[in-house]
GROMACS .gro file of N, CA, C and O in nm:
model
  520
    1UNK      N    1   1.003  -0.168  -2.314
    1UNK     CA    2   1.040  -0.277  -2.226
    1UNK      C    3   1.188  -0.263  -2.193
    1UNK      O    4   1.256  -0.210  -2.281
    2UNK      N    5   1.251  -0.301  -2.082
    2UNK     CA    6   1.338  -0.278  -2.027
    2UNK      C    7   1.423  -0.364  -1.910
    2UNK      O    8   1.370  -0.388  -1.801
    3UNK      N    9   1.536  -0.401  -1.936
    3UNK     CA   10   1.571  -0.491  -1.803
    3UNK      C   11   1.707  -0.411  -1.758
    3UNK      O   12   1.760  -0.322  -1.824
    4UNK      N   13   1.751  -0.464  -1.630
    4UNK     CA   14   1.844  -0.411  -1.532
    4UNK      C   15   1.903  -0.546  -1.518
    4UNK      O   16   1.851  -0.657  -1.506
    5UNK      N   17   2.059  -0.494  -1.525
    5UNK     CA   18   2.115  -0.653  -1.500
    5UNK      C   19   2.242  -0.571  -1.419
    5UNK      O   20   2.330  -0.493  -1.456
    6UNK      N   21   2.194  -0.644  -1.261
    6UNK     CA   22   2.310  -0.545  -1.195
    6UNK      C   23   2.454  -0.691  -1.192
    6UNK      O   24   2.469  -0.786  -1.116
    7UNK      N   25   2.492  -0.668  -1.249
    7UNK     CA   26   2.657  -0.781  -1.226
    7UNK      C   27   2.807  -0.664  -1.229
    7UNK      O   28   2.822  -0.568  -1.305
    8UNK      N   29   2.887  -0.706  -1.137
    8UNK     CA   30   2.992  -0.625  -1.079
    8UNK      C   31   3.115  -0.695  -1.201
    8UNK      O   32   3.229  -0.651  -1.211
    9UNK      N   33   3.068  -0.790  -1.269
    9UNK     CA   34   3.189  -0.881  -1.349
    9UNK      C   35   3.124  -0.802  -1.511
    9UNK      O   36   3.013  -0.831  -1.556
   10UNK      N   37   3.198  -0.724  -1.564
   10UNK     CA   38   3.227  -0.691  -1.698
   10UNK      C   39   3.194  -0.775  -1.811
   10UNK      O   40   3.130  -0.725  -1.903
   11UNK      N   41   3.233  -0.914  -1.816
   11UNK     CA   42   3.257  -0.988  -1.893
   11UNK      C   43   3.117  -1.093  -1.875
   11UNK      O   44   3.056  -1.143  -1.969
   12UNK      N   45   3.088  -1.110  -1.742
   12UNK     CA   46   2.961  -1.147  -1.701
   12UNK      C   47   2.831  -1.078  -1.733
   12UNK      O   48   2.733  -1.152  -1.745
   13UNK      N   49   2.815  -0.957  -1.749
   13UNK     CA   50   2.738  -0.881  -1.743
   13UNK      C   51   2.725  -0.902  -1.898
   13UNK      O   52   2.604  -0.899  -1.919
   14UNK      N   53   2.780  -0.918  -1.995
   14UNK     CA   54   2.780  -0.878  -2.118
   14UNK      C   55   2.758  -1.035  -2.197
   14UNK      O   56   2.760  -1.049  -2.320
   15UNK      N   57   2.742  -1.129  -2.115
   15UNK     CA   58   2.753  -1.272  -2.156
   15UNK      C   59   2.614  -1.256  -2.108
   15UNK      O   60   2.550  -1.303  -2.202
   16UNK      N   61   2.536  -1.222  -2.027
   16UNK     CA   62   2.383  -1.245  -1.967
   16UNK      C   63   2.283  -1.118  -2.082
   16UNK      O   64   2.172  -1.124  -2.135
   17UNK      N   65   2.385  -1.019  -2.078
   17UNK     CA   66   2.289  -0.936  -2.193
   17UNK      C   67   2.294  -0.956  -2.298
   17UNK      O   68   2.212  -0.895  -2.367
   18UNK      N   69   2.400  -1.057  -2.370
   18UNK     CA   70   2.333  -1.080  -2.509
   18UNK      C   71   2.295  -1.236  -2.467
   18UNK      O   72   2.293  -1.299  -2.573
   19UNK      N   73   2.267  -1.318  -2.364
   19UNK     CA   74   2.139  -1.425  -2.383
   19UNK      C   75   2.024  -1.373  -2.382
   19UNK      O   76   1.935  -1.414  -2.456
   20UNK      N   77   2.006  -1.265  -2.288
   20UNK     CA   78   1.881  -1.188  -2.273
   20UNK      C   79   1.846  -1.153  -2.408
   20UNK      O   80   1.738  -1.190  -2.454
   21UNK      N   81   1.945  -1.072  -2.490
   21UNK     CA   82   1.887  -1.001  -2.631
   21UNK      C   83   1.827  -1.130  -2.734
   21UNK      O   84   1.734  -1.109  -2.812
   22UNK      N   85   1.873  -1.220  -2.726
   22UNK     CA   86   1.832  -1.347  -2.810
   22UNK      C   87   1.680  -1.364  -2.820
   22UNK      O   88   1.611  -1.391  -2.919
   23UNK      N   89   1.638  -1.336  -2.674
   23UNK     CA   90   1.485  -1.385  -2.666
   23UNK      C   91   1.387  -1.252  -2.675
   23UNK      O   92   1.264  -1.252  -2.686
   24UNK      N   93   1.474  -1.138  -2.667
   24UNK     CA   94   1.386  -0.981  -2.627
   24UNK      C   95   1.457  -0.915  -2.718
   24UNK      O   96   1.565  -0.933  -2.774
   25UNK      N   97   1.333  -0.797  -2.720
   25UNK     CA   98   1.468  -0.705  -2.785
   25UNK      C   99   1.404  -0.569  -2.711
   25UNK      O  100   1.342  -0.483  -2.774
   26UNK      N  101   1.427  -0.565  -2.577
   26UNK     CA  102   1.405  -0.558  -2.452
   26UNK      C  103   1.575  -0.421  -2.489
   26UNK      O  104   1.679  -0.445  -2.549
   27UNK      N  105   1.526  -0.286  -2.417
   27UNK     CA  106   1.667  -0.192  -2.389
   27UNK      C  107   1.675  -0.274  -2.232
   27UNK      O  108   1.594  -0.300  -2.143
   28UNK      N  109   1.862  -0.304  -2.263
   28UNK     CA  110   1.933  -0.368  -2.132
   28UNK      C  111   1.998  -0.273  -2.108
   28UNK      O  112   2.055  -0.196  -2.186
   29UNK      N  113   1.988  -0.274  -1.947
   29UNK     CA  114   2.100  -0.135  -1.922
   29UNK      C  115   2.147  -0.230  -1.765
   29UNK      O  116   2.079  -0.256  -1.665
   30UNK      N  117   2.289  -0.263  -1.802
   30UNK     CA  118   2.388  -0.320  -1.713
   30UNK      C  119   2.417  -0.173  -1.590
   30UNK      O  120   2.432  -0.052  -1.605
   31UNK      N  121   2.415  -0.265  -1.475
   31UNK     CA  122   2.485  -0.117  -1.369
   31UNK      C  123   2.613  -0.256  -1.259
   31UNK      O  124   2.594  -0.378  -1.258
   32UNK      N  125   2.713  -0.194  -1.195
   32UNK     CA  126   2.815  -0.279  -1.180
   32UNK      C  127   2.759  -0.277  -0.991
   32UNK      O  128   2.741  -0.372  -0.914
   33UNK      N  129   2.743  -0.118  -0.968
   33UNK     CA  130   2.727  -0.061  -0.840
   33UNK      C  131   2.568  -0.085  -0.784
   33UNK      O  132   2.483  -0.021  -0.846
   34UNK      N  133   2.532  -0.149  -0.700
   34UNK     CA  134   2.421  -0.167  -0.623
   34UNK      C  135   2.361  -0.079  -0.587
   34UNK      O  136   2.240  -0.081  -0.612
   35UNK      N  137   2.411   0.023  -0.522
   35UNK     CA  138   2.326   0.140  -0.524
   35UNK      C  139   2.292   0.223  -0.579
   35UNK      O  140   2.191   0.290  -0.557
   36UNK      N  141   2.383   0.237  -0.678
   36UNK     CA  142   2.351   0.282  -0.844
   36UNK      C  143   2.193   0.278  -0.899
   36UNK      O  144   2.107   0.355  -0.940
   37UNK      N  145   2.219   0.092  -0.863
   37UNK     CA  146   2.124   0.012  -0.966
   37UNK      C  147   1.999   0.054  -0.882
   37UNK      O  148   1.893   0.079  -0.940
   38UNK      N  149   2.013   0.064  -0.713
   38UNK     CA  150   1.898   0.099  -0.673
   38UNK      C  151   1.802   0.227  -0.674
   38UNK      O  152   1.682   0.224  -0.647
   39UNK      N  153   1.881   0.344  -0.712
   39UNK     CA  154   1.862   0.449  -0.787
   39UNK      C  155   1.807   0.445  -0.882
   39UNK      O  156   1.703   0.509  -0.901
   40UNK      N  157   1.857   0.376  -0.959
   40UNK     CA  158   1.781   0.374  -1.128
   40UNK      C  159   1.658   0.316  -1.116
   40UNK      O  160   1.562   0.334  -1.191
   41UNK      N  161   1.665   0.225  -0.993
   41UNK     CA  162   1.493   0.166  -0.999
   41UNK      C  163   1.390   0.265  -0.929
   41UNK      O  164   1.274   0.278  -0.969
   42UNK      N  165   1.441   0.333  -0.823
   42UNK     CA  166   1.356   0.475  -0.834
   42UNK      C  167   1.339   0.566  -0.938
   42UNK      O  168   1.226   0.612  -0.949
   43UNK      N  169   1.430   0.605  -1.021
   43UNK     CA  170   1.414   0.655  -1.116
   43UNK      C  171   1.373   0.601  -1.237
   43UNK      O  172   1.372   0.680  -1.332
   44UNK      N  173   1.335   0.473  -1.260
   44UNK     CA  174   1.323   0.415  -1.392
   44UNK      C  175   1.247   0.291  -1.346
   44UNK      O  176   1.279   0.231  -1.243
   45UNK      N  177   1.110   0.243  -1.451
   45UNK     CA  178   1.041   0.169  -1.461
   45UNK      C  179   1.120   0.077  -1.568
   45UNK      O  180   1.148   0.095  -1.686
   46UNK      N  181   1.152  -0.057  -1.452
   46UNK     CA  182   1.202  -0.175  -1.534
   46UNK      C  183   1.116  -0.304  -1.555
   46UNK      O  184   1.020  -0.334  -1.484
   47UNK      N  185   1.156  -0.367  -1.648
   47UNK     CA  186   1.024  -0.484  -1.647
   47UNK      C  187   1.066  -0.608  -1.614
   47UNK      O  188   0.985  -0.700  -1.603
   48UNK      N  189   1.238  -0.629  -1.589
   48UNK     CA  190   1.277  -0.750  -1.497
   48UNK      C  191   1.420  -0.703  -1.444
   48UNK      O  192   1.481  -0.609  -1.496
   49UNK      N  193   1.473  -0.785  -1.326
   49UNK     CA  194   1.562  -0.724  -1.280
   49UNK      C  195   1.679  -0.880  -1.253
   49UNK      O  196   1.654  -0.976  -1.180
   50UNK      N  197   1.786  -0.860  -1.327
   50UNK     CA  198   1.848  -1.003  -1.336
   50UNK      C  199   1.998  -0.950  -1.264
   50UNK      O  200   2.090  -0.890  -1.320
   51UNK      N  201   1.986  -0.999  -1.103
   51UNK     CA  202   2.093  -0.940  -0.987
   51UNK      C  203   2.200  -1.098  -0.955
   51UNK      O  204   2.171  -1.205  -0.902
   52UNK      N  205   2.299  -1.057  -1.004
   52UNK     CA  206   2.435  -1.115  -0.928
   52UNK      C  207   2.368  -1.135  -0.715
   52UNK      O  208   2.280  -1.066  -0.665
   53UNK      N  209   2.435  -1.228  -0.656
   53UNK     CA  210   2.461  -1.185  -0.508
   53UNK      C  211   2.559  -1.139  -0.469
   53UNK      O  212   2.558  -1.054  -0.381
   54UNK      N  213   2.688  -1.191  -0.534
   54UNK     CA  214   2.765  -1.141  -0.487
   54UNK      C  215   2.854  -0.977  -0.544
   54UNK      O  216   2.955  -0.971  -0.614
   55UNK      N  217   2.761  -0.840  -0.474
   55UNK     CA  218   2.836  -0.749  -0.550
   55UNK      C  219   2.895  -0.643  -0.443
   55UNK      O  220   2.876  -0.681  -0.327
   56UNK      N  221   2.962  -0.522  -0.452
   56UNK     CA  222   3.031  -0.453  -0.393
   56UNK      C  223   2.917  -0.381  -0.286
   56UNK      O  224   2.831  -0.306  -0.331
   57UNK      N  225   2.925  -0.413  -0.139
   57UNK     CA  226   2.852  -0.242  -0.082
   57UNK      C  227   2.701  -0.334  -0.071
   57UNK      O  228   2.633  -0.276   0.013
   58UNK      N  229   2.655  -0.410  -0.104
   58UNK     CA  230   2.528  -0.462  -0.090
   58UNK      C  231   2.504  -0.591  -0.182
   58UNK      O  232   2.525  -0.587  -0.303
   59UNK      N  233   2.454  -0.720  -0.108
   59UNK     CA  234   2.436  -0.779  -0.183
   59UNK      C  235   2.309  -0.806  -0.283
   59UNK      O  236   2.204  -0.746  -0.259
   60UNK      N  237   2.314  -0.876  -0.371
   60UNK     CA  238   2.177  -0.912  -0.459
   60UNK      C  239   2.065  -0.927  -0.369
   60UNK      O  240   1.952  -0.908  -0.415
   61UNK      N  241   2.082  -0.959  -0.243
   61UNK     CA  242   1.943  -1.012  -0.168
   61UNK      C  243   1.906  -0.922  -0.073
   61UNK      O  244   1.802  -0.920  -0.007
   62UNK      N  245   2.009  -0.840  -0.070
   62UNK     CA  246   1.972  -0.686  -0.017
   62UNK      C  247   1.881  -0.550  -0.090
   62UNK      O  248   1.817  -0.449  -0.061
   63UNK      N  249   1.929  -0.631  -0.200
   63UNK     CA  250   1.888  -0.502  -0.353
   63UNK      C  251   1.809  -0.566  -0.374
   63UNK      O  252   1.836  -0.563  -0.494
   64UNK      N  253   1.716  -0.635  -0.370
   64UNK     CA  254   1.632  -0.758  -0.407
   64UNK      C  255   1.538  -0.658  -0.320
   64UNK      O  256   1.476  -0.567  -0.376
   65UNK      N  257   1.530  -0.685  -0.162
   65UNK     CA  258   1.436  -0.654  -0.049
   65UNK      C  259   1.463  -0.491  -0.064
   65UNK      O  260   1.391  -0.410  -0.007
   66UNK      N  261   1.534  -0.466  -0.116
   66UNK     CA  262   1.531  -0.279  -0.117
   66UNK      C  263   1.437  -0.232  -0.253
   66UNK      O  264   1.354  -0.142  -0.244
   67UNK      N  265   1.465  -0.312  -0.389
   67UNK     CA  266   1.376  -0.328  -0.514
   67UNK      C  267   1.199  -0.319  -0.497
   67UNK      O  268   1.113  -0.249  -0.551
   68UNK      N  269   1.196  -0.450  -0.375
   68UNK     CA  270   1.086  -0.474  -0.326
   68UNK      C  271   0.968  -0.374  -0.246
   68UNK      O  272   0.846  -0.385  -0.249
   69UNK      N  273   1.014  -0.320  -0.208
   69UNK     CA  274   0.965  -0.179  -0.127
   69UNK      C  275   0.930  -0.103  -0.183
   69UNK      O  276   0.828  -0.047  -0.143
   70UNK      N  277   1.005  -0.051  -0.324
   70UNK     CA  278   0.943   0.021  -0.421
   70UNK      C  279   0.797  -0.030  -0.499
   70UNK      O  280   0.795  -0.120  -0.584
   71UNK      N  281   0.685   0.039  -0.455
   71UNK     CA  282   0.554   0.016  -0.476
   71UNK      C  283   0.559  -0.082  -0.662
   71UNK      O  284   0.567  -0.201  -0.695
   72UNK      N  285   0.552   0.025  -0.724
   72UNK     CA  286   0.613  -0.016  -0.833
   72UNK      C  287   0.641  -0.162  -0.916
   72UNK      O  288   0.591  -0.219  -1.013
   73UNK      N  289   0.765  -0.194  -0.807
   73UNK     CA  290   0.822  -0.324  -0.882
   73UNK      C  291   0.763  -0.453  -0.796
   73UNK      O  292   0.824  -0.559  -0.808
   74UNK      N  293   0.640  -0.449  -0.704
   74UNK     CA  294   0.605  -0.543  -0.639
   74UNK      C  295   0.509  -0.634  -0.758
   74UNK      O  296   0.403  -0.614  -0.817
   75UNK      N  297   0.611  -0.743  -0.754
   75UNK     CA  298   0.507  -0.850  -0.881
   75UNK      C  299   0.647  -0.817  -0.998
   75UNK      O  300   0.653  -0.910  -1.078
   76UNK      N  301   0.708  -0.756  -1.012
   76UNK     CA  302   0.828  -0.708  -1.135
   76UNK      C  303   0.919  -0.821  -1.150
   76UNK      O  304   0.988  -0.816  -1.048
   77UNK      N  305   0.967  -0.945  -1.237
   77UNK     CA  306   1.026  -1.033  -1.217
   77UNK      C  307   1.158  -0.983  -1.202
   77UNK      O  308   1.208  -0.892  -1.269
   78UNK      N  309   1.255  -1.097  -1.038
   78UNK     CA  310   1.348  -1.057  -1.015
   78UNK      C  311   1.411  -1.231  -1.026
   78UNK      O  312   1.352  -1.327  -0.978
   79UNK      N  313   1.591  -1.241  -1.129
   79UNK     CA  314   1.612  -1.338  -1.116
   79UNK      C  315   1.720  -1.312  -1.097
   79UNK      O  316   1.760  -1.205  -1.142
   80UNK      N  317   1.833  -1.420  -1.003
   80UNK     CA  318   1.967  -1.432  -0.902
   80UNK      C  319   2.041  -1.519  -0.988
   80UNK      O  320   2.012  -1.636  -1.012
   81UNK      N  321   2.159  -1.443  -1.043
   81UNK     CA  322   2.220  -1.504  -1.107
   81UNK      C  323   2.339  -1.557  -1.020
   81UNK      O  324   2.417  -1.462  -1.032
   82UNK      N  325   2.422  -1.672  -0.916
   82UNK     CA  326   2.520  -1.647  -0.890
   82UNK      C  327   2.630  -1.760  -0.864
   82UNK      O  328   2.597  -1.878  -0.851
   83UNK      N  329   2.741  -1.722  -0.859
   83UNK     CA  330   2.794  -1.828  -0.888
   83UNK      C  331   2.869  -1.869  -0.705
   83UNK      O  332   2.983  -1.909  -0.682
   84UNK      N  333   2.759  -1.842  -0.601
   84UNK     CA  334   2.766  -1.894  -0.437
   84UNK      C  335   2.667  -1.997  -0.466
   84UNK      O  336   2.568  -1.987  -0.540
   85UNK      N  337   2.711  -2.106  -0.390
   85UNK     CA  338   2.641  -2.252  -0.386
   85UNK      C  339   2.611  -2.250  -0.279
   85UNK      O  340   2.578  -2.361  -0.237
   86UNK      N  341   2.604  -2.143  -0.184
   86UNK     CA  342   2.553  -2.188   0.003
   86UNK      C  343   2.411  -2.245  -0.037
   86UNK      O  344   2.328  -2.214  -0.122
   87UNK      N  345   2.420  -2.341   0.058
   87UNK     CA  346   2.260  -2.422   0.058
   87UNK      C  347   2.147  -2.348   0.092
   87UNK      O  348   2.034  -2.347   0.043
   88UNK      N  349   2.190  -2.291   0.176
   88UNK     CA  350   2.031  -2.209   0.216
   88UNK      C  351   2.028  -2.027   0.126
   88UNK      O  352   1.947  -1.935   0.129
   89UNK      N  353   2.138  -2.044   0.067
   89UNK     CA  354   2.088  -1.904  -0.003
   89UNK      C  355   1.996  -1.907  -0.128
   89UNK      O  356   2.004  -1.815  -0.209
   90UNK      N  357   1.897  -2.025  -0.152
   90UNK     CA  358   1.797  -2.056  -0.238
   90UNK      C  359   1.731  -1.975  -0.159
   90UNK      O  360   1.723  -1.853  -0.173
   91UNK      N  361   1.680  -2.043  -0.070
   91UNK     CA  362   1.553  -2.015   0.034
   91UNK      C  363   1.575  -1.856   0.057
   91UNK      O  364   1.483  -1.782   0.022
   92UNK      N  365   1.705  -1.795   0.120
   92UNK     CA  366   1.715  -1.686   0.145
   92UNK      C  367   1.636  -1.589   0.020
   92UNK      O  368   1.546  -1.505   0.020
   93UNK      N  369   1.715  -1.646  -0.071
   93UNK     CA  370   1.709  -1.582  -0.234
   93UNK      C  371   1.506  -1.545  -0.189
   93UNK      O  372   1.453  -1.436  -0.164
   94UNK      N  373   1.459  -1.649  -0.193
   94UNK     CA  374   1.282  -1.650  -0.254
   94UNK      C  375   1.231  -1.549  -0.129
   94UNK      O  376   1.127  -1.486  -0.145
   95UNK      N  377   1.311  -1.537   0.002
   95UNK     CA  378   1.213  -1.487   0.094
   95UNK      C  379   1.211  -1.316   0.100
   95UNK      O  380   1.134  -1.239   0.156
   96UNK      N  381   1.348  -1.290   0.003
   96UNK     CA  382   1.378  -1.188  -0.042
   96UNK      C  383   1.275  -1.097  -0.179
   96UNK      O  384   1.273  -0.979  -0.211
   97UNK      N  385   1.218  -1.186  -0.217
   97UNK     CA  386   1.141  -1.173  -0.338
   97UNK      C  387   1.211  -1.198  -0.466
   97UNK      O  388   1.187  -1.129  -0.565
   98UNK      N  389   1.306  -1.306  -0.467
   98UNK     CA  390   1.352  -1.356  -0.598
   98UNK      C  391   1.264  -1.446  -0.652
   98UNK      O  392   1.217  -1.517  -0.564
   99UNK      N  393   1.219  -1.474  -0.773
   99UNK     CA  394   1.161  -1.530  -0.876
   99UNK      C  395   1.220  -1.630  -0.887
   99UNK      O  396   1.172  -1.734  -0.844
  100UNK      N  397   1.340  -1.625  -0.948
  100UNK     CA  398   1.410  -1.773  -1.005
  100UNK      C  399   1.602  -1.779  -1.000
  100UNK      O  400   1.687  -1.693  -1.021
  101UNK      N  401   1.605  -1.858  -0.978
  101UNK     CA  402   1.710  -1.850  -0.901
  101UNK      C  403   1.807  -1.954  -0.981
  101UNK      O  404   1.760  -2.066  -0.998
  102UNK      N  405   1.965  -1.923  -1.042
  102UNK     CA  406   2.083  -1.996  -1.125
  102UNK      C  407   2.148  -1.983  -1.077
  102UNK      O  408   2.161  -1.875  -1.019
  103UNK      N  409   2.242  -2.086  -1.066
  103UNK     CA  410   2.398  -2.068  -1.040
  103UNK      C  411   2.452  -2.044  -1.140
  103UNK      O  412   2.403  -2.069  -1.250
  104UNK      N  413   2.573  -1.988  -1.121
  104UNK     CA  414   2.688  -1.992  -1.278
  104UNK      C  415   2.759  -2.112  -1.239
  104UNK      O  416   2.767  -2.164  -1.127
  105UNK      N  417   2.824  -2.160  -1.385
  105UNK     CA  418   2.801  -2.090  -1.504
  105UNK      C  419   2.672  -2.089  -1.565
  105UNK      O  420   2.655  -2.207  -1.595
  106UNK      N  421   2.588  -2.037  -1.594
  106UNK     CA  422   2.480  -2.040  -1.643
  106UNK      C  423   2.453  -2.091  -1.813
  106UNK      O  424   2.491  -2.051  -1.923
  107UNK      N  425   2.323  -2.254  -1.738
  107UNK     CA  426   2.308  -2.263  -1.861
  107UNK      C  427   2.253  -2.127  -1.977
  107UNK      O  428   2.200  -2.023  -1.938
  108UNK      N  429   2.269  -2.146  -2.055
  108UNK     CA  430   2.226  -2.023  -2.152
  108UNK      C  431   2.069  -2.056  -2.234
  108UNK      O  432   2.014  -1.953  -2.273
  109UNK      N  433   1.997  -2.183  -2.262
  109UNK     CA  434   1.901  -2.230  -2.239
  109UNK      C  435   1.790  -2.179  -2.171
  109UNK      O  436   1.694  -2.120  -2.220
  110UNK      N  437   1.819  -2.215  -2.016
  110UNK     CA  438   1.722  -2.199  -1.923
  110UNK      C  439   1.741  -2.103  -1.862
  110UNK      O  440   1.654  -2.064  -1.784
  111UNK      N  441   1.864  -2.031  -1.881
  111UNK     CA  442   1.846  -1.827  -1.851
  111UNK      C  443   1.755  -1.789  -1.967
  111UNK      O  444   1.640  -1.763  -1.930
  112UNK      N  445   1.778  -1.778  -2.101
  112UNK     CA  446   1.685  -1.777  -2.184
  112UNK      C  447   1.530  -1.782  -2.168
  112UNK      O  448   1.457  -1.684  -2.153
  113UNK      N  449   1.481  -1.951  -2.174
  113UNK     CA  450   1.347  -1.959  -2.127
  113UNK      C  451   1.347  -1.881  -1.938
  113UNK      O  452   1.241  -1.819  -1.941
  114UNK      N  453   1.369  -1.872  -1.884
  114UNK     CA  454   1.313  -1.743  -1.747
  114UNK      C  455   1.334  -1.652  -1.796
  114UNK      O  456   1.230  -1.591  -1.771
  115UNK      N  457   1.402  -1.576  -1.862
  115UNK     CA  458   1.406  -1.425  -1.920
  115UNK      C  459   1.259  -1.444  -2.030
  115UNK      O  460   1.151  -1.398  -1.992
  116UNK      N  461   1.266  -1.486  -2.110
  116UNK     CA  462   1.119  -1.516  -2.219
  116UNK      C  463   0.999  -1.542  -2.109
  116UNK      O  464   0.896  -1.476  -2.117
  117UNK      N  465   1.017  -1.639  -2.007
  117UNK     CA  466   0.881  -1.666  -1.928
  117UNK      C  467   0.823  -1.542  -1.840
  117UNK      O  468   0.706  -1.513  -1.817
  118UNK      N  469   0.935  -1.484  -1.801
  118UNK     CA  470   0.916  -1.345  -1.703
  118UNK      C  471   0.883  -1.271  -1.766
  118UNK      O  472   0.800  -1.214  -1.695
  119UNK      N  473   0.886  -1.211  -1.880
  119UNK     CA  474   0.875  -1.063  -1.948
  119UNK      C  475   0.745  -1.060  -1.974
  119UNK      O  476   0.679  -0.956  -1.973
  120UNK      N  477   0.681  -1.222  -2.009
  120UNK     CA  478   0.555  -1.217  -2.071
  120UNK      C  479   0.504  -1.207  -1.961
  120UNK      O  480   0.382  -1.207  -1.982
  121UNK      N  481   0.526  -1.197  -1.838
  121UNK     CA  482   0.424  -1.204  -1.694
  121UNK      C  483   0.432  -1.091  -1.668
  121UNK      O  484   0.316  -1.050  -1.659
  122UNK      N  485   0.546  -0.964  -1.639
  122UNK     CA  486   0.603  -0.871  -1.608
  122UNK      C  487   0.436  -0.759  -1.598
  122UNK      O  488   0.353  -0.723  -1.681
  123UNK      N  489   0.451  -0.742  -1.480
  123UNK     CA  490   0.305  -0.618  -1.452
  123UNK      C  491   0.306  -0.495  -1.504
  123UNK      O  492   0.212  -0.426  -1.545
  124UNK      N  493   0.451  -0.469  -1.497
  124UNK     CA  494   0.449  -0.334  -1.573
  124UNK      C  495   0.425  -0.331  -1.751
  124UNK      O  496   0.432  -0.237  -1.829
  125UNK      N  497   0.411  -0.398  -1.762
  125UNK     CA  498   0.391  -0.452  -1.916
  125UNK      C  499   0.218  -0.471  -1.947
  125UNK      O  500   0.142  -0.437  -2.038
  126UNK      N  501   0.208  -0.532  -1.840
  126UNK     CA  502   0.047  -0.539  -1.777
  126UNK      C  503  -0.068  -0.412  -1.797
  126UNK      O  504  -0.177  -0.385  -1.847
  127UNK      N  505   0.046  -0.356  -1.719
  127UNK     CA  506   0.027  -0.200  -1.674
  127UNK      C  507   0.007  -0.098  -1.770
  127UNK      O  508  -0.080  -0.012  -1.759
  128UNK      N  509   0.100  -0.109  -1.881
  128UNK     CA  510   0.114  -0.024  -1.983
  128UNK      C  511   0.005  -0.086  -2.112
  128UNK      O  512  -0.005  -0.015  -2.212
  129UNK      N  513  -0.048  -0.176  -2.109
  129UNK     CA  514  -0.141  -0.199  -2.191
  129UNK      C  515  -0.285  -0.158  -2.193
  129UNK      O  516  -0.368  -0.137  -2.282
  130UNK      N  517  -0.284  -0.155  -2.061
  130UNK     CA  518  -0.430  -0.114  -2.033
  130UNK      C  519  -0.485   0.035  -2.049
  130UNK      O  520  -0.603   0.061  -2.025
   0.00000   0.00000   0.00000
C-alpha cells in the first residue's frame, strides 16, 4: 500500500505524512514537483493521492484531471489539501475528480478519518486481493 502526497511546502508535506502514518502504515512517498509526481503515477501504482492546489508548473486540479486519465487510478482516492479559500474551487476541486476536499490548516482528526476512510475503499487494494 502506498500514498503520494504531492505538497511544494517541506514542512507541510511532512506534517500530512506523519498524520497519514498514524492511521496506515501505508509507504508515503512525498514529491514537491507536479510533474514529477505525475510521472511517478505512470510509473507507480498508488492507493491514494493527497495533492496541495497550489504548486509550481501545474496546479493540484490539473494533476488531479491528468491522474485521472491514467486508466489505472480511475476510482483511486484523490484528496485536496489547500490552504486557497476561492468559493468555487470546491466545485472545481470534485469536477476534477477530487474525493474530499480541506483547507489548511488542517484539522488533523478529519485528515486522519479521510485518509483511514479512503484506503479501505482504494480499488487498487481491491485489485490486489483478488
Amino acid at each position: 500500500m502506498s500514498i503520494l502526497i504531492v505538497e511544494d511546502n517541506a514542512t507541510n508535506a511532512l506534517i500530512l505524512k506523519h498524520l497519514a502514518k498514524k492511521v496506515s502504515d501505508a509507504e508515503i512517498v512525498i514529491e514537491a514537483d507536479p510533474i514529477k509526481a505525475l510521472e511517478r503515477c505512470h510509473n507507480d501504482d498508488f492507493d491514494m493521492l493527497i495533492l496541495d492546489h497550489l504548486l509550481p508548473g501545474m496546479s493540484g486540479i490539473q494533476l488531479a484531471k491528468a491522474v485521472r486519465m491514467i486508466a489505472r487510478y480511475d476510482g483511486v482516492p484523490i484528496i485536496m489539501v489547500t490552504a486557497d479559500h476561492a468559493p468555487d474551487l470546491k466545485l472545481e476541486a470534485e469536477r476534477a475528480g477530487i474525493n474530499d476536499f480541506l483547507t489548511k490548516p488542517v484539522e488533523a482528526l478529519a485528515f486522519r478519518q479521510l485518509v483511514m476512510n479512503h484506503l479501505q475503499h482504494s480499488p487498487l487494494l481491491k485489485r490486489a486481493a483478488v
